[in-house]
mmCIF file of C-alpha atoms in Angstrom:
data_model
loop_
_atom_site.group_PDB
_atom_site.id
_atom_site.type_symbol
_atom_site.label_atom_id
_atom_site.label_comp_id
_atom_site.label_asym_id
_atom_site.label_seq_id
_atom_site.Cartn_x
_atom_site.Cartn_y
_atom_site.Cartn_z
ATOM 1 C CA UNK A 14 53.255 107.533 -29.633
ATOM 2 C CA UNK A 15 55.238 109.776 -32.009
ATOM 3 C CA UNK A 16 55.009 113.417 -31.196
ATOM 4 C CA UNK A 17 55.113 116.228 -33.750
ATOM 5 C CA UNK A 18 56.920 119.357 -32.551
ATOM 6 C CA UNK A 19 55.546 122.695 -33.864
ATOM 7 C CA UNK A 20 58.152 125.423 -33.762
ATOM 8 C CA UNK A 21 56.844 128.990 -34.042
ATOM 9 C CA UNK A 22 57.791 132.560 -33.333
ATOM 10 C CA UNK A 23 54.862 134.841 -32.411
ATOM 11 C CA UNK A 24 56.107 137.399 -34.897
ATOM 12 C CA UNK A 25 56.008 135.000 -37.864
ATOM 13 C CA UNK A 26 53.214 135.487 -40.330
ATOM 14 C CA UNK A 27 53.068 131.996 -41.761
ATOM 15 C CA UNK A 28 53.240 130.521 -38.261
ATOM 16 C CA UNK A 29 49.799 132.047 -37.651
ATOM 17 C CA UNK A 30 48.361 129.884 -40.458
ATOM 18 C CA UNK A 31 49.803 126.765 -38.846
ATOM 19 C CA UNK A 32 48.702 127.745 -35.331
ATOM 20 C CA UNK A 33 45.187 128.083 -36.730
ATOM 21 C CA UNK A 34 45.278 124.738 -38.648
ATOM 22 C CA UNK A 35 47.444 122.364 -36.676
ATOM 23 C CA UNK A 36 45.110 121.096 -33.897
ATOM 24 C CA UNK A 37 42.375 120.216 -36.392
ATOM 25 C CA UNK A 38 44.686 118.330 -38.779
ATOM 26 C CA UNK A 39 46.679 116.563 -36.091
ATOM 27 C CA UNK A 40 43.673 115.520 -33.994
ATOM 28 C CA UNK A 41 42.023 114.133 -37.094
ATOM 29 C CA UNK A 42 45.122 112.028 -37.747
ATOM 30 C CA UNK A 43 45.524 110.972 -34.157
ATOM 31 C CA UNK A 44 48.906 112.720 -33.870
ATOM 32 C CA UNK A 45 50.054 114.288 -30.585
ATOM 33 C CA UNK A 46 51.689 117.703 -30.911
ATOM 34 C CA UNK A 47 53.990 119.768 -28.732
ATOM 35 C CA UNK A 48 54.029 123.580 -29.267
ATOM 36 C CA UNK A 49 57.522 125.000 -29.072
ATOM 37 C CA UNK A 50 57.773 128.801 -29.020
ATOM 38 C CA UNK A 51 61.198 130.097 -30.031
ATOM 39 C CA UNK A 52 62.797 133.314 -31.367
ATOM 40 C CA UNK A 53 63.828 133.701 -34.960
ATOM 41 C CA UNK A 54 65.848 136.849 -34.142
ATOM 42 C CA UNK A 55 69.014 135.181 -32.894
ATOM 43 C CA UNK A 56 68.835 132.593 -35.731
ATOM 44 C CA UNK A 57 68.513 135.351 -38.356
ATOM 45 C CA UNK A 58 71.355 137.252 -36.703
ATOM 46 C CA UNK A 59 73.584 134.200 -37.002
ATOM 47 C CA UNK A 60 72.791 134.221 -40.754
ATOM 48 C CA UNK A 61 73.791 137.897 -40.964
ATOM 49 C CA UNK A 62 70.311 139.415 -40.910
ATOM 50 C CA UNK A 63 69.321 142.119 -38.482
ATOM 51 C CA UNK A 64 65.751 142.261 -39.694
ATOM 52 C CA UNK A 65 63.108 140.038 -41.196
ATOM 53 C CA UNK A 66 64.085 138.739 -44.694
ATOM 54 C CA UNK A 67 60.720 140.072 -45.784
ATOM 55 C CA UNK A 68 61.924 143.559 -45.003
ATOM 56 C CA UNK A 69 65.486 143.024 -46.166
ATOM 57 C CA UNK A 70 64.339 141.678 -49.588
ATOM 58 C CA UNK A 71 61.474 143.904 -50.690
ATOM 59 C CA UNK A 72 60.325 141.724 -53.585
ATOM 60 C CA UNK A 73 60.073 138.760 -51.268
ATOM 61 C CA UNK A 74 58.214 140.872 -48.715
ATOM 62 C CA UNK A 75 55.695 142.145 -51.274
ATOM 63 C CA UNK A 76 55.053 138.643 -52.402
ATOM 64 C CA UNK A 77 54.675 137.329 -48.846
ATOM 65 C CA UNK A 78 51.932 139.827 -47.976
ATOM 66 C CA UNK A 79 50.024 139.058 -51.164
ATOM 67 C CA UNK A 80 50.420 135.311 -50.551
ATOM 68 C CA UNK A 81 49.298 135.770 -46.930
ATOM 69 C CA UNK A 82 46.162 137.578 -48.180
ATOM 70 C CA UNK A 83 45.261 134.617 -50.308
ATOM 71 C CA UNK A 84 46.086 132.007 -47.602
ATOM 72 C CA UNK A 85 44.241 133.895 -44.899
ATOM 73 C CA UNK A 86 41.185 134.333 -47.123
ATOM 74 C CA UNK A 87 41.144 130.595 -47.783
ATOM 75 C CA UNK A 88 41.251 129.921 -44.048
ATOM 76 C CA UNK A 89 38.773 132.625 -43.081
ATOM 77 C CA UNK A 90 41.417 134.672 -41.188
ATOM 78 C CA UNK A 91 41.254 138.465 -41.444
ATOM 79 C CA UNK A 92 44.648 139.961 -42.294
ATOM 80 C CA UNK A 93 45.592 143.620 -41.804
ATOM 81 C CA UNK A 94 48.845 144.710 -43.329
ATOM 82 C CA UNK A 95 51.267 146.050 -40.754
ATOM 83 C CA UNK A 96 53.549 148.922 -41.884
ATOM 84 C CA UNK A 97 57.180 147.857 -41.475
ATOM 85 C CA UNK A 98 58.229 151.532 -41.824
ATOM 86 C CA UNK A 99 56.157 152.304 -38.732
ATOM 87 C CA UNK A 100 57.877 149.518 -36.842
ATOM 88 C CA UNK A 101 54.744 147.292 -37.043
ATOM 89 C CA UNK A 102 56.618 144.401 -38.591
ATOM 90 C CA UNK A 103 58.275 142.339 -37.416
ATOM 91 C CA UNK A 104 57.012 142.640 -33.888
ATOM 92 C CA UNK A 105 59.407 142.333 -30.970
ATOM 93 C CA UNK A 106 58.082 138.932 -29.953
ATOM 94 C CA UNK A 107 60.260 138.307 -26.834
ATOM 95 C CA UNK A 108 57.549 138.894 -24.224
ATOM 96 C CA UNK A 109 54.815 137.202 -26.316
ATOM 97 C CA UNK A 110 57.043 134.159 -26.713
ATOM 98 C CA UNK A 111 57.706 134.060 -22.930
ATOM 99 C CA UNK A 112 53.922 134.372 -22.259
ATOM 100 C CA UNK A 113 53.368 131.559 -24.760
ATOM 101 C CA UNK A 114 55.838 129.304 -22.921
ATOM 102 C CA UNK A 115 53.997 130.042 -19.668
ATOM 103 C CA UNK A 116 50.483 129.753 -21.141
ATOM 104 C CA UNK A 117 51.230 126.465 -22.913
ATOM 105 C CA UNK A 118 51.625 124.853 -19.470
ATOM 106 C CA UNK A 119 47.842 125.367 -19.236
ATOM 107 C CA UNK A 120 45.001 123.965 -21.302
ATOM 108 C CA UNK A 121 44.214 127.374 -22.681
ATOM 109 C CA UNK A 122 47.726 127.996 -23.986
ATOM 110 C CA UNK A 123 47.104 127.144 -27.613
ATOM 111 C CA UNK A 124 44.054 129.411 -27.685
ATOM 112 C CA UNK A 125 46.190 132.134 -26.167
ATOM 113 C CA UNK A 126 48.777 131.723 -28.925
ATOM 114 C CA UNK A 127 46.165 131.929 -31.639
ATOM 115 C CA UNK A 128 44.666 135.042 -30.023
ATOM 116 C CA UNK A 129 48.128 136.649 -29.935
ATOM 117 C CA UNK A 130 48.442 136.097 -33.634
ATOM 118 C CA UNK A 131 44.959 137.420 -34.296
ATOM 119 C CA UNK A 132 45.501 140.534 -32.201
ATOM 120 C CA UNK A 133 48.740 141.141 -34.083
ATOM 121 C CA UNK A 134 47.734 140.350 -37.699
ATOM 122 C CA UNK A 135 43.993 141.129 -37.683
ATOM 123 C CA UNK A 136 44.015 144.130 -35.336
ATOM 124 C CA UNK A 137 47.649 145.370 -35.635
ATOM 125 C CA UNK A 138 47.953 145.317 -31.822
ATOM 126 C CA UNK A 139 51.468 145.668 -30.464
ATOM 127 C CA UNK A 140 52.303 142.285 -28.911
ATOM 128 C CA UNK A 141 55.399 143.763 -27.273
ATOM 129 C CA UNK A 142 52.988 145.654 -24.974
ATOM 130 C CA UNK A 143 52.361 143.810 -21.693
ATOM 131 C CA UNK A 144 48.870 145.304 -21.509
ATOM 132 C CA UNK A 145 47.933 143.750 -24.847
ATOM 133 C CA UNK A 146 49.116 140.305 -23.695
ATOM 134 C CA UNK A 147 47.402 140.472 -20.307
ATOM 135 C CA UNK A 148 44.156 141.638 -21.982
ATOM 136 C CA UNK A 149 44.274 138.583 -24.224
ATOM 137 C CA UNK A 150 44.630 136.357 -21.223
ATOM 138 C CA UNK A 151 41.778 138.142 -19.472
ATOM 139 C CA UNK A 152 39.525 137.664 -22.467
ATOM 140 C CA UNK A 153 40.139 133.928 -22.125
ATOM 141 C CA UNK A 154 39.002 134.145 -18.464
ATOM 142 C CA UNK A 155 42.592 134.003 -17.083
ATOM 143 C CA UNK A 156 44.664 136.124 -14.752
ATOM 144 C CA UNK A 157 46.607 138.415 -17.073
ATOM 145 C CA UNK A 158 48.896 139.838 -14.391
ATOM 146 C CA UNK A 159 49.816 136.366 -13.226
ATOM 147 C CA UNK A 160 50.689 135.380 -16.780
ATOM 148 C CA UNK A 161 52.981 138.385 -17.092
ATOM 149 C CA UNK A 162 54.701 137.593 -13.801
ATOM 150 C CA UNK A 163 55.208 133.999 -14.884
ATOM 151 C CA UNK A 164 56.520 135.153 -18.243
ATOM 152 C CA UNK A 165 59.239 137.074 -16.420
ATOM 153 C CA UNK A 166 60.243 134.191 -14.215
ATOM 154 C CA UNK A 167 63.665 132.646 -14.526
ATOM 155 C CA UNK A 168 62.203 129.260 -15.388
ATOM 156 C CA UNK A 169 60.201 130.552 -18.359
ATOM 157 C CA UNK A 170 63.036 132.736 -19.596
ATOM 158 C CA UNK A 171 65.355 129.756 -19.467
ATOM 159 C CA UNK A 172 62.820 127.535 -21.286
ATOM 160 C CA UNK A 173 62.468 130.014 -24.142
ATOM 161 C CA UNK A 174 66.225 130.315 -24.380
ATOM 162 C CA UNK A 175 66.584 126.518 -24.420
ATOM 163 C CA UNK A 176 63.940 126.238 -27.155
ATOM 164 C CA UNK A 177 65.735 128.762 -29.318
ATOM 165 C CA UNK A 178 69.136 127.052 -28.758
ATOM 166 C CA UNK A 179 67.630 123.732 -29.618
ATOM 167 C CA UNK A 180 66.013 125.104 -32.745
ATOM 168 C CA UNK A 181 69.297 126.525 -33.888
ATOM 169 C CA UNK A 182 71.160 123.300 -33.046
ATOM 170 C CA UNK A 183 68.852 121.117 -35.101
ATOM 171 C CA UNK A 184 69.070 123.437 -38.121
ATOM 172 C CA UNK A 185 65.799 125.382 -37.931
ATOM 173 C CA UNK A 186 66.214 128.525 -40.068
ATOM 174 C CA UNK A 187 62.646 129.763 -40.392
ATOM 175 C CA UNK A 188 59.114 129.367 -39.014
ATOM 176 C CA UNK A 189 56.854 127.644 -38.871
ATOM 177 C CA UNK A 190 58.894 124.442 -38.626
ATOM 178 C CA UNK A 191 57.806 120.961 -37.737
ATOM 179 C CA UNK A 192 59.928 118.049 -36.544
ATOM 180 C CA UNK A 193 59.011 114.435 -36.071
ATOM 181 C CA UNK A 194 62.088 112.921 -34.450
ATOM 182 C CA UNK A 195 64.908 113.987 -36.788
ATOM 183 C CA UNK A 196 62.640 114.572 -39.779
ATOM 184 C CA UNK A 197 62.381 118.308 -40.629
ATOM 185 C CA UNK A 198 59.453 120.074 -42.299
ATOM 186 C CA UNK A 199 59.613 123.793 -43.054
ATOM 187 C CA UNK A 200 56.635 126.016 -43.624
ATOM 188 C CA UNK A 201 52.872 125.917 -43.320
ATOM 189 C CA UNK A 202 52.863 124.198 -46.746
ATOM 190 C CA UNK A 203 54.483 121.125 -45.100
ATOM 191 C CA UNK A 204 52.096 120.913 -42.114
ATOM 192 C CA UNK A 205 49.956 118.225 -43.636
ATOM 193 C CA UNK A 206 52.933 116.158 -44.794
ATOM 194 C CA UNK A 207 54.492 116.434 -41.345
ATOM 195 C CA UNK A 208 51.271 115.197 -39.715
ATOM 196 C CA UNK A 209 51.085 112.317 -42.198
ATOM 197 C CA UNK A 210 54.733 111.487 -41.433
ATOM 198 C CA UNK A 211 54.048 111.410 -37.696
ATOM 199 C CA UNK A 212 50.948 109.290 -38.219
ATOM 200 C CA UNK A 213 53.013 106.824 -40.275
ATOM 201 C CA UNK A 214 55.568 106.503 -37.437
ATOM 202 C CA UNK A 215 52.917 105.796 -34.786
ATOM 203 C CA UNK B 30 41.994 132.458 -72.699
ATOM 204 C CA UNK B 31 44.180 133.277 -69.670
ATOM 205 C CA UNK B 32 47.708 132.041 -69.907
ATOM 206 C CA UNK B 33 49.814 130.883 -67.008
ATOM 207 C CA UNK B 34 53.472 131.834 -67.265
ATOM 208 C CA UNK B 35 55.933 129.312 -65.758
ATOM 209 C CA UNK B 36 59.250 130.901 -64.877
ATOM 210 C CA UNK B 37 62.176 128.594 -64.329
ATOM 211 C CA UNK B 38 65.983 128.502 -64.260
ATOM 212 C CA UNK B 39 67.513 125.176 -65.465
ATOM 213 C CA UNK B 40 69.753 125.139 -62.345
ATOM 214 C CA UNK B 41 66.770 125.376 -59.915
ATOM 215 C CA UNK B 42 65.981 122.181 -58.037
ATOM 216 C CA UNK B 43 62.359 122.932 -57.242
ATOM 217 C CA UNK B 44 61.769 124.036 -60.804
ATOM 218 C CA UNK B 45 62.397 120.437 -61.871
ATOM 219 C CA UNK B 46 59.386 119.321 -59.822
ATOM 220 C CA UNK B 47 57.191 121.920 -61.562
ATOM 221 C CA UNK B 48 58.519 121.091 -65.026
ATOM 222 C CA UNK B 49 57.589 117.477 -64.362
ATOM 223 C CA UNK B 50 54.108 118.305 -63.037
ATOM 224 C CA UNK B 51 52.911 121.371 -64.862
ATOM 225 C CA UNK B 52 51.649 119.982 -68.167
ATOM 226 C CA UNK B 53 49.530 117.317 -66.512
ATOM 227 C CA UNK B 54 47.912 119.667 -64.034
ATOM 228 C CA UNK B 55 47.362 122.536 -66.517
ATOM 229 C CA UNK B 56 46.030 120.321 -69.282
ATOM 230 C CA UNK B 57 43.594 118.729 -66.856
ATOM 231 C CA UNK B 58 42.310 122.202 -65.927
ATOM 232 C CA UNK B 59 42.205 123.471 -69.503
ATOM 233 C CA UNK B 60 44.836 126.137 -68.766
ATOM 234 C CA UNK B 61 47.309 127.249 -71.410
ATOM 235 C CA UNK B 62 50.915 127.701 -70.253
ATOM 236 C CA UNK B 63 53.896 129.558 -71.505
ATOM 237 C CA UNK B 64 57.373 128.316 -70.379
ATOM 238 C CA UNK B 65 59.688 131.233 -69.592
ATOM 239 C CA UNK B 66 63.355 130.262 -69.014
ATOM 240 C CA UNK B 67 65.275 132.957 -67.120
ATOM 241 C CA UNK B 68 68.465 133.248 -65.013
ATOM 242 C CA UNK B 69 68.374 133.578 -61.262
ATOM 243 C CA UNK B 70 71.979 134.595 -61.073
ATOM 244 C CA UNK B 71 71.516 138.270 -61.929
ATOM 245 C CA UNK B 72 68.510 138.483 -59.628
ATOM 246 C CA UNK B 73 70.444 136.873 -56.724
ATOM 247 C CA UNK B 74 73.343 139.215 -57.451
ATOM 248 C CA UNK B 75 71.022 142.228 -57.143
ATOM 249 C CA UNK B 76 70.036 140.844 -53.686
ATOM 250 C CA UNK B 77 73.719 140.678 -52.743
ATOM 251 C CA UNK B 78 74.165 136.914 -53.209
ATOM 252 C CA UNK B 79 76.997 135.573 -55.378
ATOM 253 C CA UNK B 80 75.916 131.965 -54.888
ATOM 254 C CA UNK B 81 72.753 129.942 -54.328
ATOM 255 C CA UNK B 82 71.112 130.730 -51.012
ATOM 256 C CA UNK B 83 71.179 126.954 -50.467
ATOM 257 C CA UNK B 84 74.960 127.157 -50.422
ATOM 258 C CA UNK B 85 75.166 130.525 -48.602
ATOM 259 C CA UNK B 86 72.858 129.331 -45.793
ATOM 260 C CA UNK B 87 73.939 125.713 -44.990
ATOM 261 C CA UNK B 88 70.992 124.907 -42.739
ATOM 262 C CA UNK B 89 68.621 125.932 -45.507
ATOM 263 C CA UNK B 90 70.590 123.937 -48.033
ATOM 264 C CA UNK B 91 70.606 120.765 -45.895
ATOM 265 C CA UNK B 92 66.867 121.079 -45.492
ATOM 266 C CA UNK B 93 66.288 121.646 -49.237
ATOM 267 C CA UNK B 94 68.131 118.456 -50.260
ATOM 268 C CA UNK B 95 66.192 116.438 -47.725
ATOM 269 C CA UNK B 96 62.944 117.997 -48.811
ATOM 270 C CA UNK B 97 63.783 117.412 -52.462
ATOM 271 C CA UNK B 98 64.418 113.692 -51.636
ATOM 272 C CA UNK B 99 60.895 113.416 -50.279
ATOM 273 C CA UNK B 100 59.253 115.434 -53.028
ATOM 274 C CA UNK B 101 61.107 113.536 -55.778
ATOM 275 C CA UNK B 102 60.222 110.195 -54.157
ATOM 276 C CA UNK B 103 56.535 111.205 -54.184
ATOM 277 C CA UNK B 104 56.732 112.068 -57.921
ATOM 278 C CA UNK B 105 58.795 109.066 -58.920
ATOM 279 C CA UNK B 106 61.820 111.199 -59.780
ATOM 280 C CA UNK B 107 65.295 109.901 -59.004
ATOM 281 C CA UNK B 108 67.445 112.473 -57.212
ATOM 282 C CA UNK B 109 71.237 112.292 -56.982
ATOM 283 C CA UNK B 110 72.795 114.803 -54.624
ATOM 284 C CA UNK B 111 75.308 117.075 -56.365
ATOM 285 C CA UNK B 112 78.357 118.130 -54.411
ATOM 286 C CA UNK B 113 78.411 121.938 -54.148
ATOM 287 C CA UNK B 114 82.112 121.768 -52.984
ATOM 288 C CA UNK B 115 82.940 120.064 -56.307
ATOM 289 C CA UNK B 116 81.131 122.777 -58.211
ATOM 290 C CA UNK B 117 78.188 120.524 -59.012
ATOM 291 C CA UNK B 118 75.652 122.904 -57.543
ATOM 292 C CA UNK B 119 74.408 125.292 -58.677
ATOM 293 C CA UNK B 120 75.088 124.568 -62.349
ATOM 294 C CA UNK B 121 76.057 127.355 -64.662
ATOM 295 C CA UNK B 122 72.749 127.350 -66.498
ATOM 296 C CA UNK B 123 73.349 130.043 -69.116
ATOM 297 C CA UNK B 124 73.818 127.727 -72.108
ATOM 298 C CA UNK B 125 71.043 125.373 -70.941
ATOM 299 C CA UNK B 126 68.657 128.321 -70.574
ATOM 300 C CA UNK B 127 69.515 129.529 -74.081
ATOM 301 C CA UNK B 128 68.983 126.036 -75.463
ATOM 302 C CA UNK B 129 65.645 125.930 -73.633
ATOM 303 C CA UNK B 130 64.579 129.256 -75.251
ATOM 304 C CA UNK B 131 65.445 127.824 -78.685
ATOM 305 C CA UNK B 132 63.943 124.370 -78.013
ATOM 306 C CA UNK B 133 60.664 125.829 -76.670
ATOM 307 C CA UNK B 134 59.990 127.204 -80.136
ATOM 308 C CA UNK B 135 59.527 123.520 -81.155
ATOM 309 C CA UNK B 136 56.944 120.977 -79.920
ATOM 310 C CA UNK B 137 59.720 118.941 -78.223
ATOM 311 C CA UNK B 138 60.924 121.874 -76.150
ATOM 312 C CA UNK B 139 59.219 120.960 -72.858
ATOM 313 C CA UNK B 140 60.503 117.428 -73.083
ATOM 314 C CA UNK B 141 63.954 118.872 -73.697
ATOM 315 C CA UNK B 142 63.703 120.980 -70.538
ATOM 316 C CA UNK B 143 62.598 117.984 -68.482
ATOM 317 C CA UNK B 144 65.448 115.928 -69.816
ATOM 318 C CA UNK B 145 67.901 118.652 -68.962
ATOM 319 C CA UNK B 146 66.682 118.551 -65.351
ATOM 320 C CA UNK B 147 66.856 114.781 -65.298
ATOM 321 C CA UNK B 148 70.370 114.675 -66.684
ATOM 322 C CA UNK B 149 71.404 117.214 -64.087
ATOM 323 C CA UNK B 150 69.658 115.967 -61.012
ATOM 324 C CA UNK B 151 69.400 112.229 -61.665
ATOM 325 C CA UNK B 152 72.691 111.670 -63.453
ATOM 326 C CA UNK B 153 74.778 114.654 -62.197
ATOM 327 C CA UNK B 154 75.597 115.568 -65.817
ATOM 328 C CA UNK B 155 77.190 118.983 -66.309
ATOM 329 C CA UNK B 156 74.522 121.017 -68.126
ATOM 330 C CA UNK B 157 77.063 123.767 -68.865
ATOM 331 C CA UNK B 158 78.734 121.268 -71.260
ATOM 332 C CA UNK B 159 77.520 121.739 -74.856
ATOM 333 C CA UNK B 160 78.042 118.019 -75.564
ATOM 334 C CA UNK B 161 75.602 117.136 -72.762
ATOM 335 C CA UNK B 162 72.920 119.469 -74.186
ATOM 336 C CA UNK B 163 73.372 118.352 -77.787
ATOM 337 C CA UNK B 164 73.237 114.686 -76.697
ATOM 338 C CA UNK B 165 69.927 115.335 -74.962
ATOM 339 C CA UNK B 166 68.530 116.845 -78.181
ATOM 340 C CA UNK B 167 69.780 113.899 -80.164
ATOM 341 C CA UNK B 168 68.122 111.447 -77.830
ATOM 342 C CA UNK B 169 64.869 113.254 -78.610
ATOM 343 C CA UNK B 170 65.551 112.674 -82.342
ATOM 344 C CA UNK B 171 66.619 116.262 -82.935
ATOM 345 C CA UNK B 172 69.707 117.965 -84.364
ATOM 346 C CA UNK B 173 71.920 118.738 -81.419
ATOM 347 C CA UNK B 174 74.404 120.865 -83.296
ATOM 348 C CA UNK B 175 71.627 122.959 -84.796
ATOM 349 C CA UNK B 176 70.200 123.558 -81.320
ATOM 350 C CA UNK B 177 73.588 124.704 -79.996
ATOM 351 C CA UNK B 178 74.008 127.056 -82.959
ATOM 352 C CA UNK B 179 70.491 128.501 -82.379
ATOM 353 C CA UNK B 180 71.240 128.860 -78.684
ATOM 354 C CA UNK B 181 74.213 131.115 -79.530
ATOM 355 C CA UNK B 182 72.196 133.278 -81.964
ATOM 356 C CA UNK B 183 71.638 136.959 -81.182
ATOM 357 C CA UNK B 184 67.883 136.460 -81.168
ATOM 358 C CA UNK B 185 67.918 133.701 -78.536
ATOM 359 C CA UNK B 186 70.493 135.514 -76.378
ATOM 360 C CA UNK B 187 68.293 138.635 -76.499
ATOM 361 C CA UNK B 188 65.193 136.647 -75.643
ATOM 362 C CA UNK B 189 66.800 135.086 -72.551
ATOM 363 C CA UNK B 190 68.052 138.469 -71.464
ATOM 364 C CA UNK B 191 64.570 139.983 -71.947
ATOM 365 C CA UNK B 192 62.991 137.138 -69.882
ATOM 366 C CA UNK B 193 65.419 137.731 -67.035
ATOM 367 C CA UNK B 194 64.828 141.497 -67.121
ATOM 368 C CA UNK B 195 61.080 140.996 -67.205
ATOM 369 C CA UNK B 196 61.301 138.541 -64.274
ATOM 370 C CA UNK B 197 63.283 141.018 -62.241
ATOM 371 C CA UNK B 198 60.937 143.919 -63.185
ATOM 372 C CA UNK B 199 57.821 142.077 -62.008
ATOM 373 C CA UNK B 200 59.429 141.125 -58.669
ATOM 374 C CA UNK B 201 60.414 137.485 -59.241
ATOM 375 C CA UNK B 202 63.004 136.566 -56.615
ATOM 376 C CA UNK B 203 63.149 132.784 -56.884
ATOM 377 C CA UNK B 204 62.141 129.772 -58.971
ATOM 378 C CA UNK B 205 59.912 128.244 -59.956
ATOM 379 C CA UNK B 206 57.524 131.143 -60.195
ATOM 380 C CA UNK B 207 54.144 131.384 -61.841
ATOM 381 C CA UNK B 208 52.232 134.447 -63.014
ATOM 382 C CA UNK B 209 48.666 134.737 -64.193
ATOM 383 C CA UNK B 210 48.455 138.323 -65.378
ATOM 384 C CA UNK B 211 49.708 140.318 -62.326
ATOM 385 C CA UNK B 212 49.029 137.549 -59.854
ATOM 386 C CA UNK B 213 52.256 135.998 -58.525
ATOM 387 C CA UNK B 214 52.797 132.497 -57.239
ATOM 388 C CA UNK B 215 56.199 131.343 -55.859
ATOM 389 C CA UNK B 216 57.330 127.790 -55.605
ATOM 390 C CA UNK B 217 56.289 124.325 -56.720
ATOM 391 C CA UNK B 218 53.933 124.306 -53.708
ATOM 392 C CA UNK B 219 51.842 127.034 -55.393
ATOM 393 C CA UNK B 220 51.621 125.334 -58.836
ATOM 394 C CA UNK B 221 48.169 123.891 -58.267
ATOM 395 C CA UNK B 222 46.796 127.150 -56.805
ATOM 396 C CA UNK B 223 48.240 129.057 -59.764
ATOM 397 C CA UNK B 224 46.544 126.726 -62.248
ATOM 398 C CA UNK B 225 43.280 127.019 -60.337
ATOM 399 C CA UNK B 226 43.588 130.765 -60.396
ATOM 400 C CA UNK B 227 44.173 130.733 -64.168
ATOM 401 C CA UNK B 228 41.199 128.408 -64.656
ATOM 402 C CA UNK B 229 39.043 130.813 -62.669
ATOM 403 C CA UNK B 230 40.051 133.706 -64.905
ATOM 404 C CA UNK B 231 39.235 131.900 -68.115
#
């Protein structure tokens, strides 16, 4: 069976939309998915950016937040606008991405990822704060301290590093990103096409 | 009646898709449109780019051409890949944009714009060449020399400059772009939503 890889950074706004939508669309089409947390930071840095392009290019940033308002409204997601000047965007997503790698080994991992996005973008919680991440795990009935310990294990750190290196090697330049074998799809707007592509390869 | 403004640069790949689709979608929804040629060059320059981002960021460029192949195939458009190293992309679109401003005063203007895109992206014609532009007008049964003369008139030059300044002032950072009053929509992927928005304002 062809697998669709879903590449996301926990700090990425549009990745939230895909995290919220993907399971429903892919399950409906009978497409298996693999969730691949990675970090955009090193990839942006290689392009010469030391910040989110939405902060570096203000017109683009203003548009993104307005577009996110509309997209979130259509999906029933509640969006609060973080204040980049107060350091609220982009989040430092290193620990959240490591927690995601660890959580995705469990059947509650995808819910954890969606809750991390919701905490960040609905409640403006600081997802760099270990207490925020462990509280999310606890709300899902899991052991938050165990998740944090796992997130700091060498195996999880290495897995996240490997994901990011693989993303960069295959030409991923933004998130969300989907791959079906070598076929690349960028952005939440290509989620449905990526799922159809995977279904057609089955 | 609410009007939807369609902002495009003749050198913009994704604008071709919107030029090909817009009339059909908007007419079906009873939405009036205004076609607004402008130049991305000065806007990119203000962002610190002296070239297309698709050339400046190779991974993004590789993805764009693959994505364009898929989108064009879905729309029945034939895409030839220009060679940026041979100066085939992006085109110098100044004269084509001026011709578009002049042609759009006539009822054949939109067809002219679509033919300019087709010549450029299906046949790799150089749309900076006056002979290419006048030949397109002639194929539409029009006076190509008269169009070129109009394109070089002070009124048309001023109109294109005003469009570009307005685009920059309202925060347009890429093409295609759609506006319905103050509401902004970026990209061919937002064409349908922009038309629905305009229809809802009617």
